Coordinates of N, CA, C and O and ligand atoms in Angstrom, one line a residue:
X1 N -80.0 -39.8 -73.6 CA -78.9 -39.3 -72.8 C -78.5 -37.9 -73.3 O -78.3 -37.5 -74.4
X2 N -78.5 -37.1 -72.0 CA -78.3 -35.7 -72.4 C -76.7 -35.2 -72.3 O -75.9 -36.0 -71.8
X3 N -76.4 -34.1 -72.6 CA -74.9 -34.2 -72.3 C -74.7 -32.9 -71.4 O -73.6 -32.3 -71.4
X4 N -76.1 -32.3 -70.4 CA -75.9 -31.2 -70.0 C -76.4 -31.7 -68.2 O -77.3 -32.5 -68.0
X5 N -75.8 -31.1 -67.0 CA -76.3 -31.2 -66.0 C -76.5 -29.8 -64.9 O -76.4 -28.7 -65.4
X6 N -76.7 -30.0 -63.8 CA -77.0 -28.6 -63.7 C -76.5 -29.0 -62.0 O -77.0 -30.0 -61.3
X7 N -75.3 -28.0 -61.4 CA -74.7 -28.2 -60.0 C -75.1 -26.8 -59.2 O -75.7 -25.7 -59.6
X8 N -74.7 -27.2 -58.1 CA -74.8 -26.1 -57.3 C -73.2 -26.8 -55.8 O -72.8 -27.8 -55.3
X9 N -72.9 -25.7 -55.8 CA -71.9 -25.5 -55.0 C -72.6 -25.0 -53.7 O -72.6 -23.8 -53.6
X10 N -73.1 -26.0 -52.6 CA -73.7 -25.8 -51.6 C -73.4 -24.3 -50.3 O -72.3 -23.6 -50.4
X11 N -74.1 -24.1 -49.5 CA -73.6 -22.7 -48.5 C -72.3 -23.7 -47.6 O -71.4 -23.0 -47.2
X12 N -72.2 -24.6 -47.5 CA -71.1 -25.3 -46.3 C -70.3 -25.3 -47.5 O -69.7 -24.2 -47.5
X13 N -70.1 -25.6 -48.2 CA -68.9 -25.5 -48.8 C -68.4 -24.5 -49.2 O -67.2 -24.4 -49.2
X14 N -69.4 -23.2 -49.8 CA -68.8 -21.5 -49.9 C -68.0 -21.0 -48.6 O -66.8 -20.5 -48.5
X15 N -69.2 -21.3 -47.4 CA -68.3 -21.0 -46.1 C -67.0 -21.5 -46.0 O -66.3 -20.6 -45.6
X16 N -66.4 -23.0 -46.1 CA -65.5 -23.5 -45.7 C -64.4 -22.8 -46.8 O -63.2 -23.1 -46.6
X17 N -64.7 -22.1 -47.8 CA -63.6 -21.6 -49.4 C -63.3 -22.7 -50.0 O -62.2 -23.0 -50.3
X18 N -64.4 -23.5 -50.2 CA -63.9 -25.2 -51.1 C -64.2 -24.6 -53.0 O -63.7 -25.2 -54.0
X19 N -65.0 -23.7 -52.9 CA -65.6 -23.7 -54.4 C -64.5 -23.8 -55.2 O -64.7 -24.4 -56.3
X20 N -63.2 -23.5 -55.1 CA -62.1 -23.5 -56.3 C -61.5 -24.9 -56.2 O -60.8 -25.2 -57.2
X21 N -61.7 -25.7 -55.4 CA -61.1 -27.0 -54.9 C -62.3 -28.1 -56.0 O -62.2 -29.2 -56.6
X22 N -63.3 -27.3 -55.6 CA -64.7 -28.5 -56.1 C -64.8 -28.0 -57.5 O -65.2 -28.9 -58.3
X23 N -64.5 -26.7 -58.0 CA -64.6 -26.5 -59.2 C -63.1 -27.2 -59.7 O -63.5 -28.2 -60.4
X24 N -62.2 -27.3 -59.6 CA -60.8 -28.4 -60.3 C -61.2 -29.3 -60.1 O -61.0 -29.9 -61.1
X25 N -62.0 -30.1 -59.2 CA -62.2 -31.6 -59.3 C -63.7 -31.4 -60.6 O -63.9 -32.3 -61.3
X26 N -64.2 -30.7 -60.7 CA -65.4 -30.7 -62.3 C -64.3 -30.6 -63.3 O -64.1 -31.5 -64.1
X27 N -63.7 -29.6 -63.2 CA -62.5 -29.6 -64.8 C -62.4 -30.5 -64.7 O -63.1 -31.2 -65.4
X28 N -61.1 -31.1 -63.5 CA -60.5 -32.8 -63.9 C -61.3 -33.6 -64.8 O -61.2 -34.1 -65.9
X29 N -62.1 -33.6 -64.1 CA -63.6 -34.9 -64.4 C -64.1 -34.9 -66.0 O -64.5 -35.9 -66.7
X30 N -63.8 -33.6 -66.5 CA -63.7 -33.3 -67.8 C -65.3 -32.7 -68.0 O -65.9 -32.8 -69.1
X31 N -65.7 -32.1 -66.8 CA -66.9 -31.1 -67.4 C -66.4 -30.0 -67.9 O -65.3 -29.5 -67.7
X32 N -67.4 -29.6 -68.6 CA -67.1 -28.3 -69.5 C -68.3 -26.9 -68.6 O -69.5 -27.0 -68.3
X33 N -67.7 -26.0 -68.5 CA -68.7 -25.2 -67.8 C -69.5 -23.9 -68.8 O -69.0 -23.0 -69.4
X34 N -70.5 -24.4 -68.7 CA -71.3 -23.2 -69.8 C -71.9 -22.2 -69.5 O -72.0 -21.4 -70.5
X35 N -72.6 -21.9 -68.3 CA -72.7 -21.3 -67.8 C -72.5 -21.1 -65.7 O -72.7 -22.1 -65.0
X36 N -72.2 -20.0 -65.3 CA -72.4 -20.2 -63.7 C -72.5 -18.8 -63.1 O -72.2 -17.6 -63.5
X37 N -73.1 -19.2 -62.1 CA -73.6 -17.5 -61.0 C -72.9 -17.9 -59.7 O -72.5 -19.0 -59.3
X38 N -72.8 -16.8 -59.1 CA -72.6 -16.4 -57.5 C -73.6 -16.3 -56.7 O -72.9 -15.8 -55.8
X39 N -74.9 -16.3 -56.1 CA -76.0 -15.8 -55.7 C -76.4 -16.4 -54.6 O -75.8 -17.4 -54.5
X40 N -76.9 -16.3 -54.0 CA -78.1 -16.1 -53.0 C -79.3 -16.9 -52.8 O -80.0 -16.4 -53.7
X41 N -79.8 -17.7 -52.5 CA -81.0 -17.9 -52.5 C -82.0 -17.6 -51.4 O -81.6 -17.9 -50.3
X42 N -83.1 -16.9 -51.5 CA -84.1 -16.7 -49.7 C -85.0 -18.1 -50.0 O -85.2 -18.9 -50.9
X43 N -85.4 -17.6 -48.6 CA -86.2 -19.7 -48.5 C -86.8 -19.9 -49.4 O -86.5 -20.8 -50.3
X44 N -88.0 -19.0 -49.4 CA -89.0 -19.2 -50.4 C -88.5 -19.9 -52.0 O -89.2 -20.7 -52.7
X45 N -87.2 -19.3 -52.3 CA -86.7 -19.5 -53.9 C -86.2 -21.2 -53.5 O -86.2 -22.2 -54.3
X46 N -85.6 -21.1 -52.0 CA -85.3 -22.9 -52.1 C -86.4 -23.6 -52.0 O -86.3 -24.7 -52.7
X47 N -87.8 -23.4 -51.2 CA -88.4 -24.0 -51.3 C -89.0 -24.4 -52.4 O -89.9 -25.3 -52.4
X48 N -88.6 -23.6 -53.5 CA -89.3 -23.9 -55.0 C -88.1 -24.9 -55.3 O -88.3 -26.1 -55.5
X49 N -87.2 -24.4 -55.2 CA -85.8 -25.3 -56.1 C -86.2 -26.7 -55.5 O -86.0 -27.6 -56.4
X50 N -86.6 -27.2 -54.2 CA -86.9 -28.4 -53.7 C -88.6 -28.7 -53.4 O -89.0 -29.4 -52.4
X51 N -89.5 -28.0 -54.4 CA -90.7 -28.7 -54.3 C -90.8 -30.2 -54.1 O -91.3 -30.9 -53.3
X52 N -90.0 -30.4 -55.2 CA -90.8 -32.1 -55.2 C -90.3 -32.9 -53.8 O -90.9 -34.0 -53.5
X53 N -89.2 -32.4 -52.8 CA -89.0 -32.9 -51.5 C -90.2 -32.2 -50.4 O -90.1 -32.2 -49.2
X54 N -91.1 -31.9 -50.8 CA -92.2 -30.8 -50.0 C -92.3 -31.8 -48.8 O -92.1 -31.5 -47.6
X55 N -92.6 -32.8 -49.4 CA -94.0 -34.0 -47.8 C -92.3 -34.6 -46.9 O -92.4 -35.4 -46.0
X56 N -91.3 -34.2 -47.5 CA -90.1 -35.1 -46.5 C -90.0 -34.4 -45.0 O -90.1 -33.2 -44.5
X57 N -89.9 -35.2 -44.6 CA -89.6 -34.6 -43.3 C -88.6 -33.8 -42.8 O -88.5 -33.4 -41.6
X58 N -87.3 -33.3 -44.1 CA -86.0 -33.0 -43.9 C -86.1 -31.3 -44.6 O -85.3 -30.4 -44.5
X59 N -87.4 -31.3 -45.4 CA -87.8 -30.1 -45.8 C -87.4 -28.7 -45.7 O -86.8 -28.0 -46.5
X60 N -88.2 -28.4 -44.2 CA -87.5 -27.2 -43.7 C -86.6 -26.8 -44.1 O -86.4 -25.9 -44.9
X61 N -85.8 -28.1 -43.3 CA -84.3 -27.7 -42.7 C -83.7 -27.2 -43.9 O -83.1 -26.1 -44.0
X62 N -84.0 -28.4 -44.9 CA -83.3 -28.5 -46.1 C -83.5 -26.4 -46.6 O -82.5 -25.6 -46.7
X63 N -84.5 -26.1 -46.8 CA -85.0 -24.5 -47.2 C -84.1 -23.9 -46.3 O -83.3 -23.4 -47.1
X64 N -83.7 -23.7 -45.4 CA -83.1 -22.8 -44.2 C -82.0 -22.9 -44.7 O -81.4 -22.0 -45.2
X65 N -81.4 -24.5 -44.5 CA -79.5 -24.8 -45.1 C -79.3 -23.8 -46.5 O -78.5 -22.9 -46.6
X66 N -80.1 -24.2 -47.4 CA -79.9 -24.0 -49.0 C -79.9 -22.2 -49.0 O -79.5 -21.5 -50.0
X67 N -80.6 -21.7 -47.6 CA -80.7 -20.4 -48.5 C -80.0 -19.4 -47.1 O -80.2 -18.3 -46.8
X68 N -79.2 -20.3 -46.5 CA -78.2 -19.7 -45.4 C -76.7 -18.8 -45.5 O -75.9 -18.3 -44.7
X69 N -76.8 -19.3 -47.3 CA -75.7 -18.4 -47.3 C -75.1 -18.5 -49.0 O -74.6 -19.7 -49.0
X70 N -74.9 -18.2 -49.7 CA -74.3 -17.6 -50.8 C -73.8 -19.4 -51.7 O -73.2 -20.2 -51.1
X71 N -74.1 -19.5 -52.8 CA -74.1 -20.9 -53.6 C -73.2 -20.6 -54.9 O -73.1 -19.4 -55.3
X72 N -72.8 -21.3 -55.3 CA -72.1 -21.1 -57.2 C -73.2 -21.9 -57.9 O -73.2 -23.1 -57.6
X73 N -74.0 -21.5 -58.7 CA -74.6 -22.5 -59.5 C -74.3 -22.1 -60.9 O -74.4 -21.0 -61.4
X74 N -74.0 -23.6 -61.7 CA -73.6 -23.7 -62.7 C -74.3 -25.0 -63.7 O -74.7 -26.1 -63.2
X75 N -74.3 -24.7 -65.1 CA -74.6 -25.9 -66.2 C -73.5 -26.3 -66.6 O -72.7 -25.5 -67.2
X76 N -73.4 -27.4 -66.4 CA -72.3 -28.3 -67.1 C -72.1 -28.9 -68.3 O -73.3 -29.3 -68.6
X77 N -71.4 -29.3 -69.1 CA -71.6 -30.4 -70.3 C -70.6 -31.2 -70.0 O -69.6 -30.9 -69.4
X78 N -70.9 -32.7 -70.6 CA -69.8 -33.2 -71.0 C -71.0 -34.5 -71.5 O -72.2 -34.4 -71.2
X79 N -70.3 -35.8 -72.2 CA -71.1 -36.7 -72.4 C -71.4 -37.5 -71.7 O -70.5 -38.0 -71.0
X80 N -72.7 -37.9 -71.5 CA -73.3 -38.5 -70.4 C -73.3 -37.8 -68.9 O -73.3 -38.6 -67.9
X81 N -73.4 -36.3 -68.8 CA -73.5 -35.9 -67.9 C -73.8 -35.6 -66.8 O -73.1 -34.9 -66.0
X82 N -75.4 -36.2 -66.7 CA -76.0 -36.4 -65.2 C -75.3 -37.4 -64.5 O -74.8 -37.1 -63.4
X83 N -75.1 -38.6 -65.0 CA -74.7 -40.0 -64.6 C -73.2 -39.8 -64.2 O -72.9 -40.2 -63.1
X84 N -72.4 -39.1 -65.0 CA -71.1 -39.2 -64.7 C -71.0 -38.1 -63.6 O -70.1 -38.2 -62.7
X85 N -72.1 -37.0 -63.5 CA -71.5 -36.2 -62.5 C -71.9 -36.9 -61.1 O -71.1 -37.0 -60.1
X86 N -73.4 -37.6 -61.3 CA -73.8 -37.9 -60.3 C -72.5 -39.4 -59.3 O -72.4 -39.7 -58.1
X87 N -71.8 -39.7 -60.2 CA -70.7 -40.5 -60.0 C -69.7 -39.5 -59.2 O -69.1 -39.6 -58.2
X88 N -69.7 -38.8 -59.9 CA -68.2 -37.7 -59.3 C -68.5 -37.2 -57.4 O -67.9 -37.3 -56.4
X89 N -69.7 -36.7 -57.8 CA -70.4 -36.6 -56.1 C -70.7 -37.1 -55.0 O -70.9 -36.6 -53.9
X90 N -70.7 -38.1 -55.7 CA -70.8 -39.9 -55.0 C -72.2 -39.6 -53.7 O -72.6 -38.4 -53.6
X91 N -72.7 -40.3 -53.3 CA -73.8 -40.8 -52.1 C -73.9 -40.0 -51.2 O -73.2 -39.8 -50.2
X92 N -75.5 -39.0 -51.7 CA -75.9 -37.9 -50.2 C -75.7 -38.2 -49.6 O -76.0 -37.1 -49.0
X93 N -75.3 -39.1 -48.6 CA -75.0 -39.6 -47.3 C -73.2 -39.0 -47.5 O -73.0 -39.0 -48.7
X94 N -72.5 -38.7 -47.0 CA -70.8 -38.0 -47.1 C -70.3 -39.9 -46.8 O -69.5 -40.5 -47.5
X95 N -71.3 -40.3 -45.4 CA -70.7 -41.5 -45.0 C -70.5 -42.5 -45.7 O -69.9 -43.5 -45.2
X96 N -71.1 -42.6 -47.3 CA -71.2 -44.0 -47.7 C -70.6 -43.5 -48.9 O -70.4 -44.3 -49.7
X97 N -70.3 -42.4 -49.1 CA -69.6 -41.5 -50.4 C -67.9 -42.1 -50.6 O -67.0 -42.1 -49.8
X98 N -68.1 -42.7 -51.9 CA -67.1 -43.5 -52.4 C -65.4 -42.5 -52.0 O -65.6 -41.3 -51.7
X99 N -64.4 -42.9 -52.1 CA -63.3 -42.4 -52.0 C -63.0 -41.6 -53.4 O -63.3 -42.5 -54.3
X100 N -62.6 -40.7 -53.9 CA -62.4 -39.8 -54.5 C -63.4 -38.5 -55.6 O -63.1 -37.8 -56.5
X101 N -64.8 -38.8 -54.7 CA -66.0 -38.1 -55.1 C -65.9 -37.2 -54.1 O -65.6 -37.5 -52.9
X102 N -66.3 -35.8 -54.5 CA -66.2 -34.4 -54.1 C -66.8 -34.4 -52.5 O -66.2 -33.9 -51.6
X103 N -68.6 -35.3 -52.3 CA -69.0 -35.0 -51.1 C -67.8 -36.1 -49.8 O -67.5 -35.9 -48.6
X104 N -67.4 -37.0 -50.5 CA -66.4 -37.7 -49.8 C -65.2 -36.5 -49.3 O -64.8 -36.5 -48.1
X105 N -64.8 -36.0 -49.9 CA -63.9 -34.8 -49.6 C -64.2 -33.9 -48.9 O -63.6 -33.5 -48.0
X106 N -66.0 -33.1 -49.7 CA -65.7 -32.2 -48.5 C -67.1 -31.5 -48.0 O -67.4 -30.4 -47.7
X107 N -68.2 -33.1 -48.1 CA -69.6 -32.8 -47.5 C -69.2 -33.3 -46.1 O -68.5 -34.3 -46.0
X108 N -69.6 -32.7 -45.1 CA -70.1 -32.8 -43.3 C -71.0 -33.7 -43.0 O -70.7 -34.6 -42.2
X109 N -72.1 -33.7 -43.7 CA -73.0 -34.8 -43.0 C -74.3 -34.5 -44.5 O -74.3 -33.7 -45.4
X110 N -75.2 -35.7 -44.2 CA -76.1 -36.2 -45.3 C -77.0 -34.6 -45.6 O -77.2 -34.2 -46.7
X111 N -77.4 -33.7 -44.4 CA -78.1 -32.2 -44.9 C -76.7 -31.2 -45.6 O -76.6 -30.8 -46.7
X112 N -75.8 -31.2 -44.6 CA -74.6 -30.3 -45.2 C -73.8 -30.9 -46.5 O -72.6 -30.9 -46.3
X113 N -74.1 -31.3 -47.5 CA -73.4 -32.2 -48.1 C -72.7 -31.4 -49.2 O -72.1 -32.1 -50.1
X114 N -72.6 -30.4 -49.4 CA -71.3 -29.7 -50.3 C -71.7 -29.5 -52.0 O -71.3 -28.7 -52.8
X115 N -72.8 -30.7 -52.3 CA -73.2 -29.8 -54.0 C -74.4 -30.7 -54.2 O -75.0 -31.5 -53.6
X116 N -74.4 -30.2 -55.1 CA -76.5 -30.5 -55.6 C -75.7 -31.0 -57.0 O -74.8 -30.4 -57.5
X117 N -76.2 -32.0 -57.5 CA -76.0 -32.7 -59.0 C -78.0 -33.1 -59.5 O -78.8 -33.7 -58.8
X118 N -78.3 -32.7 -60.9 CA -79.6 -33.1 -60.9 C -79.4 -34.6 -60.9 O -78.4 -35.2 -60.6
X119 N -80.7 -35.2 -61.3 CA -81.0 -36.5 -60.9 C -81.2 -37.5 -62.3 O -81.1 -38.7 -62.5
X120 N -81.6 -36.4 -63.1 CA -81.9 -37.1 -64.4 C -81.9 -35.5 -65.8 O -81.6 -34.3 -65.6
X121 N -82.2 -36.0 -66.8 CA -82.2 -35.2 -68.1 C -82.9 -34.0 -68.0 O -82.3 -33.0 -68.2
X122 N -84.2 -34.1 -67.7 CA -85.9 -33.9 -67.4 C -85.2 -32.7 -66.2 O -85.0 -31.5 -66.5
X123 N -85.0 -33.3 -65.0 CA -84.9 -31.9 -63.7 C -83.4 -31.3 -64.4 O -83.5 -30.2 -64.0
X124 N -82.3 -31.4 -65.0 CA -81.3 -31.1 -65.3 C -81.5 -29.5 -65.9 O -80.8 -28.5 -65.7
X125 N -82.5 -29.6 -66.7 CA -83.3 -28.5 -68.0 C -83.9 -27.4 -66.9 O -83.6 -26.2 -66.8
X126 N -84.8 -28.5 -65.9 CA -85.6 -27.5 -65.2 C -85.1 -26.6 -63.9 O -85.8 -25.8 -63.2
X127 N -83.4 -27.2 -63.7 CA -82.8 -26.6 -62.5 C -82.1 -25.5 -63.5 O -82.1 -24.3 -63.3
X128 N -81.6 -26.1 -64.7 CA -80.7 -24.7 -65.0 C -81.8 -23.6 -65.4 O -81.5 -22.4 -65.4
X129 N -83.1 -24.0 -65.8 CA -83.8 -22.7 -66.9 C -84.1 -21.9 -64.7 O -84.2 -20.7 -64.5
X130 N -84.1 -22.8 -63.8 CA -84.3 -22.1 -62.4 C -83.5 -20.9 -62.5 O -83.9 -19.8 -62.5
X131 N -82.1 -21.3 -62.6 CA -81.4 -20.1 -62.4 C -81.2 -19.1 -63.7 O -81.1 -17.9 -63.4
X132 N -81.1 -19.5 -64.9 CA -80.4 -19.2 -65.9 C -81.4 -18.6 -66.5 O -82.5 -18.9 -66.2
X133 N -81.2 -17.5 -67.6 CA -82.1 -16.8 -68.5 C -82.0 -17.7 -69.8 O -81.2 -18.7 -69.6
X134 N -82.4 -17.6 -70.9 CA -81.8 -18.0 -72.1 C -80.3 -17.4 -72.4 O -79.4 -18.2 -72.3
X135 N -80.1 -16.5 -72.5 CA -79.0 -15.6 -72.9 C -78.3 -15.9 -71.8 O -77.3 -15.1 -71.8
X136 N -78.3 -16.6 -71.0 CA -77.3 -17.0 -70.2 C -76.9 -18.5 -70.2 O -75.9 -18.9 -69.8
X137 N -77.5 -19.0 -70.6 CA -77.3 -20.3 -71.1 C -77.4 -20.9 -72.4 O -78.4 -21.5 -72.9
X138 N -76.0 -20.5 -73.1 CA -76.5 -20.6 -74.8 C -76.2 -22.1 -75.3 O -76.4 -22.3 -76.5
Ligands
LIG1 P1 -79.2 -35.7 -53.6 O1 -78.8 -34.3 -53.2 O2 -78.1 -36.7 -53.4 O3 -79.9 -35.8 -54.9 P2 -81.9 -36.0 -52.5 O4 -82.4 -35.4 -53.8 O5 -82.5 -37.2 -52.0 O6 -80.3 -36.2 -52.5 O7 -82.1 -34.9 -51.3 C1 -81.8 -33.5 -51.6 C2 -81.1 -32.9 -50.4 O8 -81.8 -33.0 -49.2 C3 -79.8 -33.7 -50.1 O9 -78.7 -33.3 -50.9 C4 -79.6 -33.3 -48.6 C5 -81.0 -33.2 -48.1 N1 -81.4 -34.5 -47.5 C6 -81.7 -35.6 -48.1 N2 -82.1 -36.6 -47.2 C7 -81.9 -36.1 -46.0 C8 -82.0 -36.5 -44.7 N3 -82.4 -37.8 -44.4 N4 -81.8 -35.7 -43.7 C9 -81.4 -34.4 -43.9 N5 -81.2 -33.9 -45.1 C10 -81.5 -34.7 -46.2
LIG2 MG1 -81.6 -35.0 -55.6

């Protein structure tokens, strides 16, 4: 169990001005934020950030959404933090997303869904060293 995870604050939710809304529901939750950016992604950098989705059929789209418009990405801590975040964001689907989890609030539909939580320990390391230098994630 690691105590670090790694989010992104999706382009539908920058557009809509939710990031200060979705960042108080992380405080609440009791993450700690250790590092975070403002930035950009072009396709190409999404289609790396989502290799391992390569053979899905939602691929593309997914590359086009992710790099359509301006993200917050950040490392989090707290104890047990993949698991508890992936709780807080509740079910890529928005529709089946439990009542007081973030994409329940304020993801559109299962492609637009408002934040990226990693999946386990292992991609948690390999999404933040994505964005983060060392010296930015101490
Ligand atoms: P999650 O983001 O909950 O970890 P995932 O890793 O299975 O979900 O998929 C990555 C993203 O790809 C997801 O946040 C939204 C998009 N996606 C997944 N399944 C999709 C589908 N059936 N249609 C469109 N987009 C999809
Ligand atoms: Mg995933």
């Amino acid at each position: 169990m690691s105590n670090r995870t790694f989010t992104m604050i999706k382009p539908d939710a920058v557009k809509a001005g939710n990031i200060g809304n979705i960042l108080q529901m992380i405080n609440a939750a009791g993450f700690k934020i250790i590092a975070m950016k403002y930035t950009q992604m072009n396709n190409t950098l999404a289609g790396k950030f989502y290799e391992v989705h390569k053979e899905r059929p939602f691929y593309d789209e997914l590359c086009d959404f992710m790099s359509s418009g301006p993200i917050v990405a950040a490392i989090l801590e707290k104890d047990n933090a993949v698991a508890d975040f992936r709780k807080l964001i509740g079910a890529t689907n928005p529709a089946n997303a439990e009542e007081g989890t973030i994409r329940k609030k304020y993801a559109a539909s299962m492609g637009e869904n408002a934040v990226h939580g990693s999946d386990s320990d292992e991609n948690a390391v390999i999404e933040g060293n994505f964005f983060f230098s060392m010296m930015e994630r101490p």
